[in-house]
Coordinates of N, CA and C in Angstrom, one line a residue:
D251 N 160.9 35.5 142.7 CA 162.3 35.5 142.8 C 162.7 34.9 144.2
R252 N 163.4 33.8 144.2 CA 163.8 33.1 145.4 C 164.6 33.9 146.4
Q253 N 165.2 35.0 145.9 CA 166.1 35.8 146.8 C 165.3 36.4 148.0
H254 N 164.0 36.5 147.7 CA 163.1 37.1 148.8 C 162.6 36.1 149.8
Y255 N 162.8 34.9 149.5 CA 162.4 33.8 150.4 C 163.5 33.3 151.3
T256 N 163.2 32.9 152.5 CA 164.1 32.2 153.3 C 164.5 30.9 152.6
S257 N 165.7 30.4 152.6 CA 166.0 29.2 151.9 C 165.1 28.0 152.4
E258 N 164.9 27.1 151.4 CA 164.1 25.9 151.7 C 164.6 25.1 152.9
N259 N 166.0 25.0 152.9 CA 166.6 24.2 154.0 C 166.3 24.9 155.4
E260 N 166.3 26.2 155.4 CA 166.0 26.9 156.6 C 164.5 26.7 157.0
L261 N 163.6 26.8 156.0 CA 162.2 26.5 156.3 C 162.0 25.1 156.8
L262 N 162.7 24.2 156.3 CA 162.6 22.8 156.7 C 163.1 22.7 158.2
R263 N 164.2 23.3 158.4 CA 164.8 23.3 159.8 C 163.8 23.9 160.8
R264 N 163.2 25.0 160.4 CA 162.3 25.6 161.4 C 161.0 24.7 161.5
S265 N 160.6 24.1 160.5 CA 159.4 23.3 160.6 C 159.7 22.1 161.4
H266 N 160.9 21.6 161.5 CA 161.2 20.5 162.4 C 161.0 20.8 163.8
L267 N 160.9 22.1 164.2 CA 160.6 22.5 165.6 C 159.2 21.8 165.9
L268 N 158.4 21.7 164.9 CA 157.1 21.1 165.2 C 157.2 19.6 165.6
L269 N 158.2 19.0 165.1 CA 158.4 17.6 165.3 C 159.3 17.3 166.5
R270 N 159.8 18.3 167.1 CA 160.7 18.1 168.2 C 160.1 17.3 169.3
Q271 N 160.9 16.4 169.8 CA 160.5 15.5 170.9 C 160.6 16.3 172.2
S272 N 159.6 16.2 173.0 CA 159.7 16.8 174.3 C 158.9 16.0 175.3
P273 N 159.6 15.4 176.3 CA 158.8 14.6 177.3 C 157.8 15.4 178.0
K274 N 156.6 15.0 177.9 CA 155.5 15.7 178.6 C 154.7 14.6 179.4
G275 N 153.6 15.0 180.0 CA 152.8 14.1 180.8 C 152.2 13.0 180.0
T276 N 151.6 12.0 180.6 CA 151.1 10.9 179.9 C 149.6 10.7 180.2
R277 N 148.9 11.7 180.7 CA 147.5 11.5 181.0 C 146.7 11.7 179.7
S278 N 145.5 11.1 179.7 CA 144.6 11.3 178.5 C 143.4 12.1 178.9
T279 N 143.0 13.0 178.1 CA 141.9 13.9 178.5 C 141.0 14.1 177.3
R280 N 139.8 13.6 177.3 CA 138.7 13.8 176.4 C 139.1 14.1 175.0
G281 N 139.7 13.2 174.3 CA 140.0 13.4 172.9 C 141.3 13.9 172.5
I282 N 142.1 14.4 173.4 CA 143.5 14.8 173.0 C 144.4 13.8 173.7
N283 N 145.3 13.2 172.9 CA 146.3 12.2 173.4 C 147.4 13.0 174.1
M284 N 147.3 13.0 175.4 CA 148.3 13.8 176.2 C 149.6 13.0 176.4
A285 N 149.6 11.7 175.9 CA 150.8 11.0 175.9 C 151.7 11.3 174.7
A286 N 151.1 12.1 173.8 CA 151.9 12.5 172.6 C 153.2 13.2 173.0
T287 N 154.2 12.9 172.4 CA 155.5 13.5 172.7 C 155.9 14.5 171.7
D288 N 155.2 14.8 170.7 CA 155.6 15.8 169.7 C 154.5 16.8 169.5
N289 N 154.9 18.0 169.1 CA 153.9 19.1 168.9 C 153.0 18.9 167.8
T290 N 153.4 18.2 166.7 CA 152.5 17.9 165.6 C 151.3 17.1 166.1
T291 N 151.5 16.1 166.9 CA 150.4 15.3 167.4 C 149.5 16.1 168.3
R292 N 150.0 17.0 169.1 CA 149.2 17.8 170.0 C 148.3 18.8 169.1
V293 N 148.9 19.4 168.1 CA 148.2 20.3 167.3 C 147.1 19.5 166.5
Q294 N 147.4 18.4 166.0 CA 146.4 17.6 165.2 C 145.3 17.1 166.1
D295 N 145.7 16.6 167.3 CA 144.7 16.1 168.2 C 143.7 17.2 168.7
S296 N 144.3 18.3 169.0 CA 143.4 19.4 169.5 C 142.6 20.0 168.3
W297 N 143.1 19.9 167.1 CA 142.3 20.4 166.0 C 141.1 19.5 165.7
R298 N 141.2 18.3 166.0 CA 140.0 17.3 165.8 C 138.9 17.8 166.7
V299 N 139.2 18.3 167.9 CA 138.1 18.8 168.7 C 137.5 20.1 168.2
V300 N 138.4 21.1 167.7 CA 137.9 22.3 167.2 C 137.1 22.2 165.9
E301 N 137.6 21.3 165.0 CA 136.9 21.2 163.7 C 135.5 20.6 163.8
K302 N 135.1 20.2 164.9 CA 133.7 19.7 165.1 C 132.7 20.9 164.9
D303 N 133.2 22.1 165.1 CA 132.3 23.3 164.9 C 133.1 24.4 164.3
L304 N 133.6 24.2 163.1 CA 134.4 25.2 162.4 C 133.7 26.5 162.2
D305 N 132.4 26.5 161.9 CA 131.8 27.8 161.6 C 131.8 28.7 162.8
T306 N 131.4 28.1 164.0 CA 131.4 28.9 165.2 C 132.8 29.4 165.5
H307 N 133.8 28.5 165.5 CA 135.2 28.9 165.8 C 135.7 29.9 164.8
G308 N 135.4 29.7 163.5 CA 135.8 30.7 162.5 C 135.3 32.1 162.7
I309 N 134.0 32.2 163.0 CA 133.4 33.5 163.3 C 134.0 34.1 164.5
K310 N 134.2 33.3 165.6 CA 134.9 33.9 166.8 C 136.3 34.4 166.4
F311 N 137.0 33.6 165.6 CA 138.4 34.0 165.2 C 138.4 35.4 164.5
F312 N 137.5 35.5 163.5 CA 137.5 36.8 162.8 C 137.0 38.0 163.7
M313 N 136.0 37.7 164.5 CA 135.5 38.7 165.4 C 136.6 39.2 166.3
R314 N 137.4 38.2 166.8 CA 138.6 38.6 167.6 C 139.6 39.4 166.9
I315 N 139.9 39.1 165.6 CA 140.8 39.9 164.8 C 140.3 41.3 164.8
F316 N 139.0 41.5 164.5 CA 138.4 42.8 164.4 C 138.3 43.5 165.7
E317 N 138.3 42.8 166.8 CA 138.3 43.4 168.1 C 139.7 43.9 168.4
I318 N 140.7 43.1 168.1 CA 142.1 43.5 168.3 C 142.6 44.6 167.3
A319 N 142.1 44.5 166.1 CA 142.6 45.5 165.1 C 141.4 45.9 164.2
P320 N 140.5 46.8 164.7 CA 139.3 47.2 163.9 C 139.6 47.6 162.5
G321 N 140.7 48.1 162.2 CA 141.0 48.5 160.8 C 141.2 47.4 159.9
A322 N 141.4 46.2 160.4 CA 141.6 45.0 159.6 C 140.3 44.7 158.8
L323 N 139.2 45.1 159.3 CA 137.9 44.8 158.7 C 137.8 45.4 157.3
Q324 N 138.6 46.5 157.1 CA 138.6 47.2 155.8 C 139.2 46.3 154.7
L325 N 139.9 45.3 155.0 CA 140.5 44.4 154.0 C 139.5 43.4 153.4
F326 N 138.3 43.4 154.0 CA 137.4 42.3 153.6 C 136.2 42.9 152.8
S327 N 135.6 42.1 151.9 CA 134.4 42.6 151.1 C 133.2 42.8 152.0
F328 N 133.1 42.1 153.1 CA 132.0 42.2 154.0 C 132.1 43.4 155.0
R329 N 133.0 44.3 154.8 CA 133.3 45.4 155.8 C 132.1 46.2 156.1
D330 N 131.1 46.4 155.2 CA 130.0 47.2 155.5 C 128.7 46.5 155.9
V331 N 128.9 45.2 156.1 CA 127.7 44.4 156.5 C 127.3 44.7 157.9
K332 N 126.0 44.9 158.1 CA 125.4 45.1 159.4 C 125.3 43.8 160.2
D333 N 125.4 43.8 161.5 CA 125.4 42.6 162.3 C 126.4 41.6 161.8
L334 N 127.6 42.0 161.7 CA 128.7 41.2 161.1 C 128.8 39.7 161.6
E335 N 128.6 39.6 162.9 CA 128.7 38.3 163.5 C 127.7 37.2 163.0
K336 N 126.6 37.7 162.5 CA 125.5 36.8 162.0 C 125.5 36.9 160.4
S337 N 126.5 37.5 159.9 CA 126.6 37.7 158.4 C 126.9 36.4 157.7
P338 N 126.1 36.0 156.7 CA 126.4 34.8 155.8 C 127.8 35.0 155.1
E339 N 128.1 36.2 154.8 CA 129.4 36.5 154.1 C 130.6 36.2 155.0
L340 N 130.5 36.6 156.3 CA 131.6 36.3 157.2 C 131.6 34.8 157.5
K341 N 130.4 34.2 157.7 CA 130.4 32.8 157.9 C 131.1 32.0 156.8
K342 N 130.8 32.3 155.6 CA 131.3 31.6 154.4 C 132.9 31.8 154.4
H343 N 133.3 33.0 154.6 CA 134.8 33.3 154.6 C 135.5 32.6 155.8
A344 N 134.9 32.7 156.9 CA 135.4 32.1 158.1 C 135.5 30.6 158.0
S345 N 134.5 30.0 157.4 CA 134.5 28.5 157.2 C 135.6 28.1 156.2
R346 N 135.8 28.9 155.2 CA 136.8 28.6 154.2 C 138.2 28.7 154.8
V347 N 138.4 29.8 155.6 CA 139.7 30.0 156.3 C 140.0 28.8 157.3
M348 N 139.0 28.5 158.1 CA 139.2 27.4 159.0 C 139.4 26.1 158.3
G349 N 138.8 25.9 157.2 CA 139.1 24.7 156.4 C 140.5 24.7 155.9
T350 N 141.1 25.8 155.5 CA 142.5 25.9 155.1 C 143.4 25.7 156.3
V351 N 143.0 26.2 157.5 CA 143.8 25.8 158.7 C 143.8 24.3 158.9
G352 N 142.7 23.7 158.7 CA 142.6 22.3 158.9 C 143.5 21.5 157.9
K353 N 143.6 22.0 156.7 CA 144.4 21.4 155.7 C 145.9 21.6 156.1
A354 N 146.2 22.7 156.6 CA 147.6 23.0 157.0 C 148.0 22.1 158.2
V355 N 147.0 21.9 159.1 CA 147.2 21.0 160.3 C 147.5 19.6 159.8
A356 N 146.6 19.1 158.9 CA 146.8 17.8 158.3 C 148.2 17.7 157.6
G357 N 148.6 18.7 157.0 CA 149.9 18.7 156.3 C 151.1 18.8 157.1
L358 N 151.0 18.9 158.4 CA 152.1 19.0 159.3 C 153.0 17.8 159.2
T359 N 152.5 16.7 158.8 CA 153.2 15.5 158.7 C 154.0 15.3 157.4
D360 N 153.7 16.3 156.5 CA 154.4 16.3 155.2 C 154.9 17.7 154.9
V361 N 155.9 18.1 155.6 CA 156.3 19.5 155.6 C 156.8 19.9 154.2
K362 N 157.5 19.1 153.5 CA 158.0 19.4 152.2 C 156.8 19.8 151.2
T363 N 155.7 19.2 151.4 CA 154.5 19.5 150.6 C 153.8 20.7 151.1
L364 N 153.8 20.9 152.4 CA 153.1 22.0 153.0 C 153.8 23.4 152.7
I365 N 155.1 23.4 152.7 CA 155.9 24.7 152.5 C 155.4 25.4 151.2
P366 N 155.3 24.8 150.0 CA 154.9 25.6 148.9 C 153.5 26.1 149.0
V367 N 152.6 25.3 149.7 CA 151.2 25.7 149.9 C 151.2 27.0 150.7
L368 N 152.0 27.0 151.8 CA 152.0 28.2 152.7 C 152.6 29.4 152.0
Q369 N 153.7 29.1 151.2 CA 154.2 30.2 150.4 C 153.2 30.8 149.4
A370 N 152.4 29.9 148.8 CA 151.4 30.4 147.9 C 150.3 31.2 148.6
L371 N 150.0 30.8 149.8 CA 149.0 31.5 150.7 C 149.6 32.9 151.0
G372 N 150.9 33.0 151.3 CA 151.5 34.3 151.6 C 151.4 35.2 150.4
V373 N 151.7 34.7 149.2 CA 151.7 35.5 148.0 C 150.2 35.9 147.7
Q374 N 149.3 35.0 147.9 CA 147.9 35.3 147.6 C 147.4 36.4 148.6
H375 N 147.8 36.3 149.9 CA 147.3 37.3 150.8 C 147.9 38.7 150.6
S376 N 149.1 38.7 150.0 CA 149.7 40.0 149.6 C 148.8 40.8 148.7
L377 N 148.1 40.1 147.8 CA 147.2 40.7 146.8 C 146.0 41.2 147.5
Y378 N 145.6 40.8 148.7 CA 144.5 41.3 149.4 C 144.8 42.5 150.3
G379 N 146.1 42.9 150.3 CA 146.5 44.0 151.2 C 147.1 43.6 152.5
V380 N 147.2 42.3 152.8 CA 147.7 41.8 154.1 C 149.2 42.2 154.1
K381 N 149.6 42.6 155.3 CA 151.0 43.0 155.5 C 151.7 42.2 156.6
G382 N 153.0 42.2 156.7 CA 153.7 41.4 157.7 C 153.3 41.7 159.1
E383 N 152.9 42.9 159.3 CA 152.5 43.3 160.7 C 151.1 42.7 161.1
H384 N 150.4 42.1 160.2 CA 149.1 41.5 160.5 C 149.3 40.1 161.1
F385 N 150.5 39.5 160.9 CA 150.6 38.1 161.4 C 150.5 38.0 163.0
P386 N 151.1 38.9 163.7 CA 150.9 38.8 165.2 C 149.4 38.9 165.6
I387 N 148.7 39.8 164.9 CA 147.3 39.9 165.2 C 146.5 38.6 165.0
V388 N 146.8 38.1 163.8 CA 146.1 36.8 163.4 C 146.5 35.7 164.4
G389 N 147.8 35.7 164.8 CA 148.3 34.6 165.7 C 147.6 34.8 167.1
E390 N 147.5 36.0 167.5 CA 146.8 36.2 168.8 C 145.4 35.8 168.8
A391 N 144.7 36.1 167.7 CA 143.3 35.7 167.5 C 143.2 34.2 167.4
L392 N 144.1 33.6 166.7 CA 144.0 32.1 166.6 C 144.2 31.4 167.9
L393 N 145.2 31.8 168.6 CA 145.4 31.2 170.0 C 144.3 31.5 170.9
W394 N 143.7 32.7 170.9 CA 142.5 33.0 171.7 C 141.4 32.1 171.3
T395 N 141.1 31.9 170.0 CA 140.0 31.1 169.5 C 140.2 29.7 170.0
L396 N 141.4 29.2 169.8 CA 141.7 27.8 170.3 C 141.5 27.6 171.8
E397 N 141.9 28.6 172.5 CA 141.7 28.6 174.0 C 140.2 28.6 174.3
Q398 N 139.4 29.4 173.6 CA 138.0 29.4 173.8 C 137.3 28.0 173.5
G399 N 137.8 27.4 172.4 CA 137.2 26.1 172.0 C 137.7 25.0 172.8
L400 N 138.9 25.0 173.3 CA 139.5 23.8 174.0 C 139.4 24.0 175.6
G401 N 139.5 25.3 176.0 CA 139.6 25.6 177.4 C 138.5 25.0 178.3
P402 N 137.2 25.2 177.9 CA 136.1 24.8 178.8 C 136.2 23.3 179.1
A403 N 136.7 22.5 178.2 CA 136.8 21.0 178.4 C 138.1 20.7 179.1
G404 N 138.9 21.7 179.4 CA 140.2 21.4 180.1 C 141.3 20.9 179.1
L405 N 141.1 21.2 177.8 CA 142.0 20.7 176.8 C 143.1 21.7 176.4
W406 N 142.9 22.9 176.8 CA 143.9 24.0 176.5 C 145.0 23.9 177.6
T407 N 145.9 23.0 177.4 CA 147.0 22.8 178.4 C 148.2 23.7 178.0
P408 N 149.1 23.9 178.9 CA 150.4 24.6 178.5 C 151.1 23.9 177.3
E409 N 151.0 22.6 177.3 CA 151.7 21.8 176.2 C 151.0 22.1 174.9
V410 N 149.7 22.1 174.9 CA 148.9 22.3 173.7 C 149.2 23.8 173.2
K411 N 149.2 24.7 174.1 CA 149.4 26.1 173.8 C 150.8 26.3 173.2
E412 N 151.8 25.6 173.8 CA 153.2 25.7 173.3 C 153.2 25.1 171.9
A413 N 152.5 24.0 171.6 CA 152.5 23.3 170.3 C 151.9 24.2 169.3
W414 N 150.8 24.9 169.6 CA 150.2 25.8 168.6 C 151.0 27.1 168.4
T415 N 151.6 27.6 169.5 CA 152.5 28.7 169.4 C 153.6 28.5 168.4
E416 N 154.3 27.3 168.6 CA 155.4 27.0 167.7 C 154.9 26.7 166.3
T417 N 153.8 26.1 166.2 CA 153.3 25.8 164.8 C 153.0 27.1 164.1
W418 N 152.3 28.1 164.8 CA 152.0 29.4 164.2 C 153.3 30.1 163.8
G419 N 154.3 30.0 164.7 CA 155.6 30.7 164.4 C 156.2 30.1 163.1
T420 N 156.1 28.8 163.0 CA 156.7 28.1 161.8 C 155.9 28.5 160.5
I421 N 154.6 28.6 160.6 CA 153.7 29.0 159.5 C 154.1 30.4 159.1
V422 N 154.2 31.3 160.1 CA 154.6 32.7 159.8 C 156.0 32.7 159.1
S423 N 156.9 31.9 159.5 CA 158.3 31.9 159.0 C 158.3 31.5 157.5
V424 N 157.2 30.9 157.1 CA 157.1 30.5 155.6 C 156.3 31.5 154.9
M425 N 155.1 31.9 155.4 CA 154.2 32.8 154.7 C 154.7 34.2 154.6
K426 N 155.3 34.7 155.7 CA 155.6 36.1 155.7 C 156.7 36.5 154.7
P427 N 157.8 35.7 154.6 CA 158.8 36.0 153.5 C 158.1 36.0 152.1
A428 N 157.2 35.1 151.9 CA 156.6 35.0 150.6 C 155.7 36.2 150.3
L429 N 154.9 36.6 151.4 CA 154.1 37.8 151.3 C 154.9 39.0 151.0
E430 N 156.0 39.2 151.8 CA 156.8 40.4 151.7 C 157.7 40.4 150.4
G431 N 158.0 39.2 149.9 CA 158.7 39.1 148.7 C 158.0 39.7 147.5
V432 N 156.6 39.5 147.5 CA 155.8 40.0 146.5 C 155.8 41.6 146.6
S433 N 155.7 42.1 147.8 CA 155.7 43.5 148.1 C 157.0 44.1 147.6
V434 N 158.1 43.5 147.8 CA 159.4 44.0 147.4 C 159.5 44.0 145.9
A435 N 159.0 42.9 145.3 CA 159.1 42.8 143.8 C 158.2 43.8 143.1
N436 N 157.2 44.3 143.7 CA 156.3 45.2 143.0 C 156.8 46.6 143.1

C-alpha cells in the first residue's frame, strides 16, 4: 500500500542530494578522483578501493554491528557459530551484503531504477525482523568500515565521509518507509 511510503517525487528529491554540486578541492589521491564535484562520484570512486577486498570489509562491517549492538546477532542464522569472525557462514553473508552495497553504489547514477530495488530490500529485511531503529547502527558500522578501509591510504577525507553520510541518509529514506510500511500493514 503506497500510503506507507514516502512519495516517489520526495524520494527522487532526496536522492538528488547525492548529485548535488559542491565545489571541493582538486587534488588526486591514489584512486579517488578528488576533482569530483558531486557526491555520487566520490562514493563510487571510494567504493572501487573498498571492493578490492569485499570479504574482509564485509566481515569487519558485521563484526562492528555486533560490537555496537550485540543483540543484533540474534537476527542471523549464524548467531550460535563459534569464532564468528572466521565463520564461513558470516563470510558468505557479508560477501553477499557487500555485493548488494556495490550494486546500490553502481545504481546511484540511475536513481529511478534504484528506488524500487531499495524499497524491495526494506520489505525483505522486515521479514528478517529488522526494525527502523537498526538503521543508525548499520550506518555507523558502514561508515566505520569505510574509514578503516580508506583511512590508512589517506582516502577517507571529509568530503568522502560527507558523500557517504548523505548517501546512507538517502538509502535510509527509501528503505525505512518500505520496511515500516510492511510492519504497519501486518
